[in-house]
Short mmCIF file of C-alpha atoms in Angstrom, two decimals:
data_model
loop_
_atom_site.label_atom_id
_atom_site.label_comp_id
_atom_site.label_asym_id
_atom_site.label_seq_id
_atom_site.Cartn_x
_atom_site.Cartn_y
_atom_site.Cartn_z
CA UNK A 2 82.80 116.08 72.86
CA UNK A 3 82.56 112.98 70.75
CA UNK A 4 80.09 110.22 70.21
CA UNK A 5 80.46 106.72 68.82
CA UNK A 6 78.05 104.36 67.15
CA UNK A 7 77.21 101.22 69.12
CA UNK A 8 77.13 97.86 67.49
CA UNK A 9 73.74 96.21 67.56
CA UNK A 10 73.59 94.16 70.76
CA UNK A 11 73.45 90.41 70.50
CA UNK A 12 71.09 88.49 72.69
CA UNK A 13 72.22 86.38 75.62
CA UNK A 14 71.22 83.26 73.73
CA UNK A 15 73.31 84.25 70.72
CA UNK A 16 76.34 84.80 72.90
CA UNK A 17 76.01 81.42 74.58
CA UNK A 18 75.29 79.56 71.35
CA UNK A 19 78.29 81.27 69.74
CA UNK A 20 80.54 80.13 72.57
CA UNK A 21 79.11 76.58 72.69
CA UNK A 22 79.48 76.06 68.94
CA UNK A 23 83.07 77.36 69.09
CA UNK A 24 83.89 75.00 71.95
CA UNK A 25 82.25 72.07 70.12
CA UNK A 26 84.27 72.83 67.01
CA UNK A 27 87.45 72.89 69.06
CA UNK A 28 86.63 69.47 70.51
CA UNK A 29 85.96 68.03 67.05
CA UNK A 30 89.23 69.40 65.69
CA UNK A 31 91.23 68.00 68.61
CA UNK A 32 89.94 64.50 69.40
CA UNK A 33 91.74 62.92 72.29
CA UNK A 34 91.65 60.00 74.60
CA UNK A 35 91.20 61.42 78.09
CA UNK A 36 92.70 58.32 79.61
CA UNK A 37 95.91 58.88 77.67
CA UNK A 38 96.31 62.67 77.95
CA UNK A 39 94.24 63.49 81.00
CA UNK A 40 93.39 66.95 79.66
CA UNK A 41 90.69 69.24 80.97
CA UNK A 42 88.21 71.31 78.98
CA UNK A 43 90.24 74.35 79.97
CA UNK A 44 93.20 72.85 78.08
CA UNK A 45 91.38 73.04 74.75
CA UNK A 46 92.61 75.58 72.22
CA UNK A 47 90.68 78.85 72.30
CA UNK A 48 88.48 79.59 69.28
CA UNK A 49 90.38 82.88 69.03
CA UNK A 50 93.77 81.32 68.59
CA UNK A 51 95.41 80.82 71.98
CA UNK A 52 95.67 77.85 74.33
CA UNK A 53 94.54 78.25 77.91
CA UNK A 54 95.25 76.00 80.87
CA UNK A 55 93.82 76.55 84.31
CA UNK A 56 97.13 77.63 85.77
CA UNK A 57 97.70 80.06 82.91
CA UNK A 58 94.25 81.54 83.39
CA UNK A 59 95.06 82.38 87.01
CA UNK A 60 98.32 83.91 85.91
CA UNK A 61 96.55 86.16 83.38
CA UNK A 62 94.48 87.77 86.14
CA UNK A 63 97.53 88.09 88.38
CA UNK A 64 99.59 89.66 85.60
CA UNK A 65 96.73 92.04 84.84
CA UNK A 66 96.71 93.15 88.49
CA UNK A 67 100.50 93.65 88.51
CA UNK A 68 100.68 95.44 85.15
CA UNK A 69 97.88 97.83 86.10
CA UNK A 70 99.27 98.41 89.60
CA UNK A 71 102.95 99.00 88.80
CA UNK A 72 102.16 101.99 86.60
CA UNK A 73 99.03 102.95 88.52
CA UNK A 74 98.65 103.43 92.25
CA UNK A 75 102.27 102.37 92.76
CA UNK A 76 103.24 105.61 91.02
CA UNK A 77 100.97 107.57 93.37
CA UNK A 78 102.59 106.20 96.53
CA UNK A 79 106.10 106.32 95.07
CA UNK A 80 105.95 109.98 93.99
CA UNK A 81 104.24 110.89 97.25
CA UNK A 82 107.14 109.61 99.34
CA UNK A 83 110.30 110.25 97.28
CA UNK A 84 109.90 114.02 97.56
CA UNK A 85 110.70 113.92 101.29
CA UNK A 86 114.33 112.80 100.98
CA UNK A 87 115.72 115.60 98.74
CA UNK A 88 113.91 118.47 100.49
CA UNK A 89 117.06 120.36 101.56
CA UNK A 90 118.88 119.66 98.30
CA UNK A 91 116.06 121.01 96.14
CA UNK A 92 115.81 124.11 98.31
CA UNK A 93 119.57 124.67 97.93
CA UNK A 94 119.25 124.13 94.17
CA UNK A 95 116.46 126.71 94.02
CA UNK A 96 118.58 129.26 95.88
CA UNK A 97 121.69 128.59 93.76
CA UNK A 98 119.70 128.86 90.54
CA UNK A 99 118.20 132.19 91.56
CA UNK A 100 121.62 133.50 92.58
CA UNK A 101 123.10 132.52 89.21
CA UNK A 102 120.32 134.38 87.42
CA UNK A 103 120.18 137.56 89.50
CA UNK A 104 123.49 137.68 91.36
CA UNK A 105 121.84 137.63 94.79
CA UNK A 106 120.39 134.81 96.90
CA UNK A 107 116.69 134.19 97.23
CA UNK A 108 115.26 135.18 100.65
CA UNK A 109 114.49 132.26 102.93
CA UNK A 110 110.74 132.85 102.95
CA UNK A 111 110.66 132.79 99.12
CA UNK A 112 112.70 129.57 99.08
CA UNK A 113 110.07 128.02 101.33
CA UNK A 114 107.34 129.41 99.09
CA UNK A 115 108.89 127.76 96.01
CA UNK A 116 109.27 124.50 97.92
CA UNK A 117 105.66 124.59 99.10
CA UNK A 118 104.59 125.12 95.48
CA UNK A 119 106.64 122.11 94.38
CA UNK A 120 104.92 119.97 97.02
CA UNK A 121 101.39 121.35 96.49
CA UNK A 122 101.50 121.07 92.68
CA UNK A 123 101.32 117.29 93.10
CA UNK A 124 97.77 117.23 94.56
CA UNK A 125 96.79 120.00 92.13
CA UNK A 126 97.90 117.78 89.25
CA UNK A 127 96.03 114.89 90.86
CA UNK A 128 92.87 116.99 90.83
CA UNK A 129 93.30 117.67 87.11
CA UNK A 130 93.99 113.98 86.50
CA UNK A 131 90.82 112.99 88.36
CA UNK A 132 88.82 115.25 86.03
CA UNK A 133 90.49 113.62 83.01
CA UNK A 134 90.02 110.04 84.22
CA UNK A 135 86.29 109.76 83.48
CA UNK A 136 86.38 110.99 79.86
CA UNK A 137 89.51 108.93 79.15
CA UNK A 138 87.96 105.75 80.59
CA UNK A 139 84.84 106.23 78.46
CA UNK A 140 86.55 107.23 75.21
CA UNK A 141 89.67 105.03 75.22
CA UNK A 142 88.67 102.25 77.58
CA UNK A 143 90.20 101.28 80.89
CA UNK A 144 93.39 99.63 79.62
CA UNK A 145 94.23 102.21 76.95
CA UNK A 146 93.68 105.02 79.46
CA UNK A 147 96.34 103.54 81.73
CA UNK A 148 98.72 103.21 78.78
CA UNK A 149 98.15 106.75 77.48
CA UNK A 150 98.56 108.04 81.03
CA UNK A 151 102.27 107.17 80.87
CA UNK A 152 102.79 110.12 78.52
CA UNK A 153 102.67 112.35 81.61
CA UNK A 154 105.20 110.11 83.41
CA UNK A 155 107.69 110.18 80.52
CA UNK A 156 107.40 113.96 80.22
CA UNK A 157 107.82 114.45 84.00
CA UNK A 158 110.84 112.13 84.20
CA UNK A 159 112.50 114.03 81.34
CA UNK A 160 111.96 117.35 83.12
CA UNK A 161 113.29 115.99 86.42
CA UNK A 162 116.34 114.38 84.83
CA UNK A 163 117.53 117.52 83.02
CA UNK A 164 116.42 120.16 85.55
CA UNK A 165 119.81 120.42 87.28
CA UNK A 166 121.73 120.58 84.01
CA UNK A 167 119.35 123.21 82.66
CA UNK A 168 119.49 125.19 85.91
CA UNK A 169 115.70 125.43 86.13
CA UNK A 170 113.69 124.77 89.27
CA UNK A 171 110.61 125.54 87.15
CA UNK A 172 111.18 122.19 85.41
CA UNK A 173 110.88 120.47 88.80
CA UNK A 174 107.62 122.32 89.46
CA UNK A 175 106.16 121.36 86.06
CA UNK A 176 107.32 117.76 86.52
CA UNK A 177 105.54 117.52 89.87
CA UNK A 178 102.37 118.81 88.24
CA UNK A 179 102.60 116.17 85.49
CA UNK A 180 103.23 113.23 87.83
CA UNK A 181 100.26 114.49 89.84
CA UNK A 182 98.09 114.36 86.70
CA UNK A 183 99.31 110.81 86.06
CA UNK A 184 98.51 109.78 89.64
CA UNK A 185 95.05 111.34 89.43
CA UNK A 186 94.19 109.36 86.30
CA UNK A 187 95.61 106.04 87.52
CA UNK A 188 94.04 106.29 90.99
CA UNK A 189 90.61 106.35 89.32
CA UNK A 190 91.05 104.11 86.28
CA UNK A 191 93.01 101.25 87.87
CA UNK A 192 90.39 100.14 90.47
CA UNK A 193 87.68 100.60 87.83
CA UNK A 194 89.59 98.35 85.40
CA UNK A 195 90.38 95.66 87.97
CA UNK A 196 86.93 95.69 89.57
CA UNK A 197 85.26 95.18 86.18
CA UNK A 198 87.70 92.43 85.17
CA UNK A 199 87.57 90.32 88.34
CA UNK A 200 85.00 87.58 89.07
CA UNK A 201 82.47 88.53 91.75
CA UNK A 202 83.93 86.14 94.34
CA UNK A 203 87.34 87.84 94.02
CA UNK A 204 86.25 91.39 93.17
CA UNK A 205 86.97 92.85 96.61
CA UNK A 206 90.39 91.22 96.93
CA UNK A 207 91.38 92.25 93.40
CA UNK A 208 90.23 95.84 93.91
CA UNK A 209 92.13 95.94 97.23
CA UNK A 210 95.37 95.47 95.30
CA UNK A 211 95.18 99.17 94.42
CA UNK A 212 95.83 99.96 98.09
CA UNK A 213 98.58 97.34 98.22
CA UNK A 214 100.41 98.95 95.31
CA UNK A 215 99.98 102.39 96.91
CA UNK A 216 101.60 101.17 100.14
CA UNK A 217 104.29 99.35 98.16
CA UNK A 218 105.03 102.56 96.28
CA UNK A 219 105.35 104.49 99.55
CA UNK A 220 107.80 101.92 100.97
CA UNK A 221 109.85 101.75 97.77
CA UNK A 222 110.02 105.54 97.63
CA UNK A 223 111.27 105.63 101.22
CA UNK A 224 113.88 102.94 100.50
CA UNK A 225 115.15 104.46 97.24
CA UNK A 226 115.32 107.86 98.96
CA UNK A 227 117.84 106.64 101.55
CA UNK A 228 121.11 108.55 101.58
CA UNK A 229 122.96 105.35 100.67
CA UNK A 230 120.97 105.02 97.43
CA UNK A 231 119.51 108.03 95.55
CA UNK A 232 118.95 110.35 98.51
CA UNK A 233 122.31 112.10 98.25
CA UNK A 234 122.89 115.73 97.24
CA UNK A 235 123.97 114.90 93.67
CA UNK A 236 121.51 112.12 92.85
CA UNK A 237 118.17 113.83 93.56
CA UNK A 238 117.35 114.47 89.84
CA UNK A 239 117.73 110.72 89.24
CA UNK A 240 115.59 110.02 92.31
CA UNK A 241 112.74 112.12 90.97
CA UNK A 242 113.19 110.77 87.42
CA UNK A 243 113.10 107.14 88.62
CA UNK A 244 109.30 107.25 88.23
CA UNK A 245 110.05 106.39 84.59
CA UNK A 246 110.94 102.78 85.51
CA UNK A 247 107.43 101.67 86.64
CA UNK A 248 105.95 103.51 83.66
CA UNK A 249 108.16 101.58 81.23
CA UNK A 250 107.27 98.30 82.94
CA UNK A 251 103.58 99.01 82.44
CA UNK A 252 104.05 100.02 78.81
CA UNK A 253 105.87 96.72 78.19
CA UNK A 254 103.35 94.44 79.91
CA UNK A 255 99.83 95.89 79.87
CA UNK A 256 99.31 95.79 76.04
CA UNK A 257 99.57 91.98 76.22
CA UNK A 258 96.61 91.71 78.62
CA UNK A 259 92.84 91.95 78.04
CA UNK A 260 90.56 94.96 78.31
CA UNK A 261 87.70 95.05 80.82
CA UNK A 262 85.00 92.65 79.53
CA UNK A 263 82.24 94.89 80.90
CA UNK A 264 83.56 97.88 79.01
CA UNK A 265 83.81 95.88 75.78
CA UNK A 266 80.25 94.55 75.97
CA UNK A 267 78.26 97.29 77.70
CA UNK A 268 80.07 100.42 76.50
CA UNK A 269 81.32 99.25 73.11
CA UNK A 270 78.80 96.54 72.27
CA UNK A 271 81.61 94.26 71.06
CA UNK A 272 80.43 90.76 72.00
CA UNK A 273 83.30 88.96 70.30
CA UNK A 274 85.98 91.00 72.06
CA UNK A 275 84.16 90.60 75.39
CA UNK A 276 84.06 86.83 74.94
CA UNK A 277 87.77 86.72 74.08
CA UNK A 278 88.65 88.82 77.12
CA UNK A 279 86.58 86.57 79.40
CA UNK A 280 88.29 83.49 77.97
CA UNK A 281 91.70 84.90 78.78
CA UNK A 282 90.70 85.97 82.30
CA UNK A 283 88.54 82.96 83.25
CA UNK A 284 89.18 80.23 80.69
CA UNK A 285 86.45 78.52 78.65
CA UNK A 286 84.87 76.66 81.58
CA UNK A 287 81.67 77.92 83.25
CA UNK A 288 81.28 81.14 81.31
CA UNK A 289 77.52 80.80 80.83
CA UNK A 290 76.57 82.34 84.18
CA UNK A 291 78.87 85.33 83.81
CA UNK A 292 77.77 85.92 80.21
CA UNK A 293 74.16 85.90 81.39
CA UNK A 294 74.99 88.41 84.13
CA UNK A 295 76.78 90.68 81.65
CA UNK A 296 73.88 90.53 79.23
CA UNK A 297 71.38 91.36 81.99
CA UNK A 298 73.56 94.26 83.11
CA UNK A 299 73.69 95.58 79.55
CA UNK A 300 69.93 95.32 79.28
CA UNK A 301 69.54 97.12 82.61
CA UNK A 302 71.78 99.95 81.40
CA UNK A 303 69.44 100.19 78.41
CA UNK A 304 71.94 101.83 76.08
CA UNK A 305 72.00 105.00 78.20
CA UNK A 306 74.87 107.40 77.71
CA UNK A 307 77.58 107.78 80.32
CA UNK A 308 76.54 109.98 83.24
CA UNK A 309 78.14 113.33 83.92
CA UNK A 310 79.49 113.95 87.44
CA UNK A 311 76.96 116.65 88.35
CA UNK A 312 74.08 114.41 87.25
CA UNK A 313 74.83 111.98 90.07
CA UNK A 314 73.81 114.54 92.69
CA UNK A 315 70.37 115.17 91.19
CA UNK A 316 69.32 111.54 90.72
CA UNK A 317 67.19 110.26 93.58
CA UNK A 318 68.05 106.65 92.65
CA UNK A 319 71.72 107.39 93.45
CA UNK A 320 71.36 109.41 96.64
CA UNK A 321 72.65 106.71 99.03
CA UNK A 322 75.52 105.83 96.71
CA UNK A 323 76.59 109.46 96.33
CA UNK A 324 76.25 110.11 100.07
CA UNK A 325 78.40 107.06 100.87
CA UNK A 326 81.00 108.12 98.32
CA UNK A 327 81.24 111.67 99.68
CA UNK A 328 81.12 110.80 103.40
CA UNK A 329 83.51 107.85 103.35
CA UNK A 330 85.77 109.28 100.64
CA UNK A 331 86.14 112.51 102.62
CA UNK A 332 86.65 110.59 105.87
CA UNK A 333 89.56 108.63 104.39
CA UNK A 334 91.47 111.87 103.79
CA UNK A 335 90.31 113.65 106.98
CA UNK A 336 90.87 110.74 109.38
CA UNK A 337 94.41 111.92 110.19
CA UNK A 338 96.54 109.22 108.60
CA UNK A 339 98.55 111.76 106.60
CA UNK A 340 98.92 113.83 109.76
CA UNK A 341 100.36 110.81 111.59
CA UNK A 342 102.94 110.39 108.83
CA UNK A 343 103.83 114.08 109.19
CA UNK A 344 104.20 113.77 112.97
CA UNK A 345 106.12 110.49 112.86
CA UNK A 346 109.63 111.95 112.52
CA UNK A 347 109.13 114.29 115.50
CA UNK A 348 107.87 111.40 117.63
CA UNK A 349 110.83 109.23 116.69
CA UNK A 350 113.24 112.01 117.73
CA UNK A 351 111.41 112.45 121.06
CA UNK A 352 111.65 108.68 121.60
CA UNK A 353 115.45 109.18 121.53
CA UNK A 354 115.99 107.48 118.19
CA UNK A 355 119.26 108.90 116.75
CA UNK A 356 118.50 111.48 114.04
CA UNK A 357 120.51 109.54 111.45
CA UNK A 358 118.34 106.47 112.13
CA UNK A 359 114.98 108.23 111.87
CA UNK A 360 114.79 107.60 108.12
CA UNK A 361 114.84 103.84 108.77
CA UNK A 362 112.07 104.14 111.37
CA UNK A 363 109.99 106.08 108.84
CA UNK A 364 110.32 103.14 106.44
CA UNK A 365 108.69 101.05 109.17
CA UNK A 366 105.56 103.22 109.00
CA UNK A 367 105.18 102.52 105.27
CA UNK A 368 105.86 98.84 105.91
CA UNK A 369 103.03 98.77 108.47
CA UNK A 370 100.52 100.06 105.93
CA UNK A 371 101.75 97.56 103.32
CA UNK A 372 101.39 94.67 105.79
CA UNK A 373 97.90 95.79 106.80
CA UNK A 374 96.64 96.10 103.22
CA UNK A 375 97.97 92.62 102.43
CA UNK A 376 96.05 91.20 105.41
CA UNK A 377 92.93 93.11 104.36
CA UNK A 378 93.20 91.74 100.82
CA UNK A 379 93.26 88.19 102.18
CA UNK A 380 90.28 88.56 104.54
CA UNK A 381 87.99 91.00 102.71
CA UNK A 382 85.98 88.30 100.93
CA UNK A 383 85.45 86.48 104.23
CA UNK A 384 84.54 89.27 106.64
CA UNK A 385 83.07 91.77 104.17
CA UNK A 386 83.53 95.47 103.47
CA UNK A 387 81.45 96.91 106.31
CA UNK A 388 83.30 95.00 109.04
CA UNK A 389 86.70 96.12 107.78
CA UNK A 390 85.61 99.75 107.48
CA UNK A 391 83.95 99.89 110.92
CA UNK A 392 86.78 97.95 112.56
CA UNK A 393 89.43 100.15 110.98
CA UNK A 394 87.80 103.42 112.04
CA UNK A 395 87.06 102.14 115.57
CA UNK A 396 90.67 101.03 116.04
CA UNK A 397 91.89 104.37 114.67
CA UNK A 398 89.68 106.15 117.21
CA UNK A 399 91.12 104.04 120.00
CA UNK A 400 94.77 104.51 119.05
CA UNK A 401 94.27 108.19 118.27
CA UNK A 402 92.86 108.72 121.76
CA UNK A 403 95.83 106.97 123.36
CA UNK A 404 98.16 109.00 121.12
CA UNK A 405 96.56 112.25 122.34
CA UNK A 406 96.93 111.17 125.98
CA UNK A 407 100.58 110.24 125.36
CA UNK A 408 101.28 113.68 123.88
CA UNK A 409 99.74 115.39 126.90
CA UNK A 410 101.73 113.30 129.38
CA UNK A 411 105.03 112.98 127.52
CA UNK A 412 106.78 115.41 129.89
CA UNK A 413 105.49 113.60 132.98
CA UNK A 414 106.68 110.07 132.20
CA UNK A 415 109.89 109.19 130.35
CA UNK A 416 108.28 106.25 128.56
CA UNK A 417 105.40 108.26 127.05
CA UNK A 418 107.24 109.08 123.77
CA UNK A 419 107.63 105.33 123.23
CA UNK A 420 103.90 104.84 123.76
CA UNK A 421 103.20 107.65 121.26
CA UNK A 422 105.56 106.01 118.76
CA UNK A 423 103.75 102.67 119.20
CA UNK A 424 100.42 104.39 118.63
CA UNK A 425 101.70 105.75 115.31
CA UNK A 426 102.40 102.23 114.05
CA UNK A 427 99.10 100.89 115.44
CA UNK A 428 97.14 103.75 113.86
CA UNK A 429 98.69 103.17 110.45
CA UNK A 430 98.00 99.43 110.72
CA UNK A 431 94.34 100.16 111.53
CA UNK A 432 94.08 102.53 108.56
CA UNK A 433 95.54 99.93 106.22
CA UNK A 434 93.18 97.19 107.39
CA UNK A 435 90.02 99.12 106.52
CA UNK A 436 89.76 102.63 105.05
CA UNK A 437 92.93 102.51 102.90
CA UNK A 438 91.61 99.84 100.55
CA UNK A 439 87.89 99.39 101.09
CA UNK A 440 87.07 103.03 100.35
CA UNK A 441 88.51 102.68 96.85
CA UNK A 442 86.10 99.83 96.09
CA UNK A 443 82.95 101.86 96.76
CA UNK A 444 82.78 103.64 93.40
CA UNK A 445 83.19 100.31 91.58
CA UNK A 446 80.54 98.38 93.48
CA UNK A 447 77.91 101.01 94.31
CA UNK A 448 77.50 102.45 90.80
CA UNK A 449 76.47 100.84 87.51
CA UNK A 450 78.43 100.92 84.27
CA UNK A 451 77.00 104.24 83.07
CA UNK A 452 77.63 106.07 86.36
CA UNK A 453 80.93 104.47 87.41
CA UNK A 454 83.36 106.79 85.52
CA UNK A 455 81.53 109.88 86.83
CA UNK A 456 81.59 108.43 90.36
CA UNK A 457 85.34 107.98 90.18
CA UNK A 458 85.69 111.58 88.98
CA UNK A 459 83.72 112.79 92.02
CA UNK A 460 85.74 110.54 94.33
CA UNK A 461 89.04 111.66 92.80
CA UNK A 462 88.23 115.38 92.99
CA UNK A 463 87.18 114.95 96.61
CA UNK A 464 90.29 112.96 97.54
CA UNK A 465 92.81 115.34 95.97
CA UNK A 466 91.04 118.44 97.29
CA UNK A 467 91.03 117.02 100.83
CA UNK A 468 94.68 115.98 100.50
CA UNK A 469 95.60 119.53 99.51
CA UNK A 470 93.57 121.10 102.33
CA UNK A 471 94.97 118.76 104.99
CA UNK A 472 98.53 119.46 103.84
CA UNK A 473 97.82 123.18 103.89
CA UNK A 474 96.01 123.31 107.22
CA UNK A 475 97.88 120.74 109.33
CA UNK A 476 100.68 123.14 110.45
CA UNK A 477 98.03 125.57 111.71
CA UNK A 478 96.19 122.74 113.51
CA UNK A 479 99.45 121.72 115.20
CA UNK A 480 100.09 125.29 116.31
CA UNK A 481 96.53 126.02 117.45
CA UNK A 482 95.60 122.77 119.22
CA UNK A 483 99.04 121.68 120.41
CA UNK A 484 98.73 118.27 122.12
CA UNK A 485 95.02 118.07 121.18
CA UNK A 486 95.72 118.34 117.47
CA UNK A 487 94.21 114.91 116.88
CA UNK A 488 90.76 115.60 118.36
CA UNK A 489 89.20 116.78 115.03
CA UNK A 490 90.50 113.66 113.28
CA UNK A 491 89.03 111.44 116.01
CA UNK A 492 85.61 113.00 115.44
CA UNK A 493 85.89 112.15 111.73
CA UNK A 494 86.77 108.51 112.55
CA UNK A 495 83.76 108.18 114.86
CA UNK A 496 81.37 109.67 112.29
CA UNK A 497 82.70 107.38 109.55
CA UNK A 498 82.22 104.27 111.70
CA UNK A 499 78.66 105.30 112.61
CA UNK A 500 77.75 106.07 109.00
CA UNK A 501 79.13 102.72 107.82
CA UNK A 502 77.09 100.84 110.44
CA UNK A 503 73.77 102.50 109.64
CA UNK A 504 73.88 103.36 105.95
CA UNK A 505 76.42 101.30 103.96
CA UNK A 506 75.07 98.01 102.55
CA UNK A 507 77.29 94.94 102.40
CA UNK A 508 78.37 94.04 98.84
CA UNK A 509 80.44 90.92 99.51
CA UNK A 510 79.80 88.12 96.99
CA UNK A 511 77.04 89.99 95.11
CA UNK A 512 76.86 90.72 91.41
CA UNK A 513 76.64 94.32 90.21
CA UNK A 514 72.95 93.73 89.37
CA UNK A 515 72.17 92.42 92.86
CA UNK A 516 73.92 95.43 94.41
CA UNK A 517 71.98 97.82 92.16
CA UNK A 518 68.66 96.20 93.05
CA UNK A 519 69.38 96.37 96.80
CA UNK A 520 70.39 100.01 96.58
CA UNK A 521 67.28 100.82 94.56
CA UNK A 522 65.11 99.31 97.30
CA UNK A 523 66.98 101.37 99.90
CA UNK A 524 66.56 104.58 97.91
CA UNK A 525 62.87 103.86 97.22
CA UNK A 526 61.67 101.92 100.28
CA UNK A 527 58.03 102.02 99.14
CA UNK A 528 58.73 100.33 95.81
CA UNK A 529 58.93 96.56 95.68
CA UNK A 530 60.45 96.20 92.23
CA UNK A 531 63.62 97.78 90.87
CA UNK A 532 63.90 99.14 87.35
CA UNK A 533 66.10 96.21 86.33
CA UNK A 534 63.08 94.40 84.90
CA UNK A 535 62.01 97.16 82.58
CA UNK A 536 62.57 96.67 78.91
CA UNK A 537 65.84 98.20 77.71
CA UNK A 538 65.62 101.60 76.11
CA UNK A 539 66.62 101.45 72.45
CA UNK A 540 69.45 103.94 71.99
CA UNK A 541 71.72 103.59 68.98
CA UNK A 542 74.53 105.89 70.10
CA UNK A 543 76.14 107.04 73.29
CA UNK A 544 77.26 110.55 74.13
CA UNK A 545 80.35 111.38 76.14
#
């Protein structure tokens, strides 16, 4: 446990006067005739030593999104999908290694046990990473946490790359655990970093890019895992070690980009660094309103220390936020999307797709989710979060019902397998439009700065635990329920849609303070005034 001394906070007026005087000095140093040069205020040199044009400012935010995503949720989706292609080759490698050590082959059931451990160590590592994400985000900051997280990627890629030469399947197991830890950290820190860095009118679209990079990682993993590329029997160590490439790209690009302005001001009390970060992300024009909002948010936080995860459950002022996080976060993993991916190959075979072509059809499933998340990113700031969530779960209920009927009737009509295959694509599209991306925004928008890291820890632990349980229990569900295997998932989709309609407030276009005030009124319906107007508590240090 560590603690750090806060700098004395500057007032809102001091921040604005500091910025205005710096801008005035820049104008005096660079007199110009606007009729000759036609420059804008945003073209003035920054008081911190860099020149910003409007186009460049937009590129800074875009580059921040790409740099955070390529080594963040992209890694999650990529490492989730590349393990499917070399399944048989890794099992053969495990058997050969054991035979070289002992002189006799490993029994088939133990080979499957080792393989199941290799697969299940990924969500176990993700669970550990989710527990690390909160302390890292508080201690190091959002950007540095993403950079430090690449240590796990480099170590895992090294283990994968030399596992065959070393004759050690244990290196593959340890590597899967480490990439899981990396995915667990990035899945929590990346949306937190982007949500705090984006302007309120783009916050939903920017946070949705986490889902876009996840889907992109899944598709890229499916493509790279083709037999024609790295999916062959000799290239599987390189396939697993290729996770190093996105990690290197992030290490090369992210240090050049700004830290979260909210973290710099509210958590670190560094007004100058916050102002510089805002300049790079927004440019010098129209910063007064956002600076005022940041200062009010800091005053509302009152210098309180960062919350611990278990404290969220005992705070009455957070009961609706925590309930929404648990219900909708659990629903995203229990809605059956992962089960559809698992069932896709069998459906493609029953639809008479040649076995050697099934791998290309599977790429289409990942492409559907990528397309849907792109559409959702474009429309989220127009239609809102609640509409996308409810619409996504309702469509999933519809297509899941048709899918169940198609499974029951597939022996009666020759075209039923094709209908089931179509339902798979439609279901994945519906998941990508709503739950895939919107659920990840909840922890950013529903919790304030002091509770946000703890909320992401709770969300991450829940997500990885559910992912592990679904992977473990799905074969038994298939065997026990047969054609009705999807009925439990349909019930989850219905419950999630109903909960969203009745209990989840809309956050589109609202500042973090406005969201906090609305949630306070919902948690305390008899109180007319939220605690945002109380004087800030004077606390000189913060405890992790």
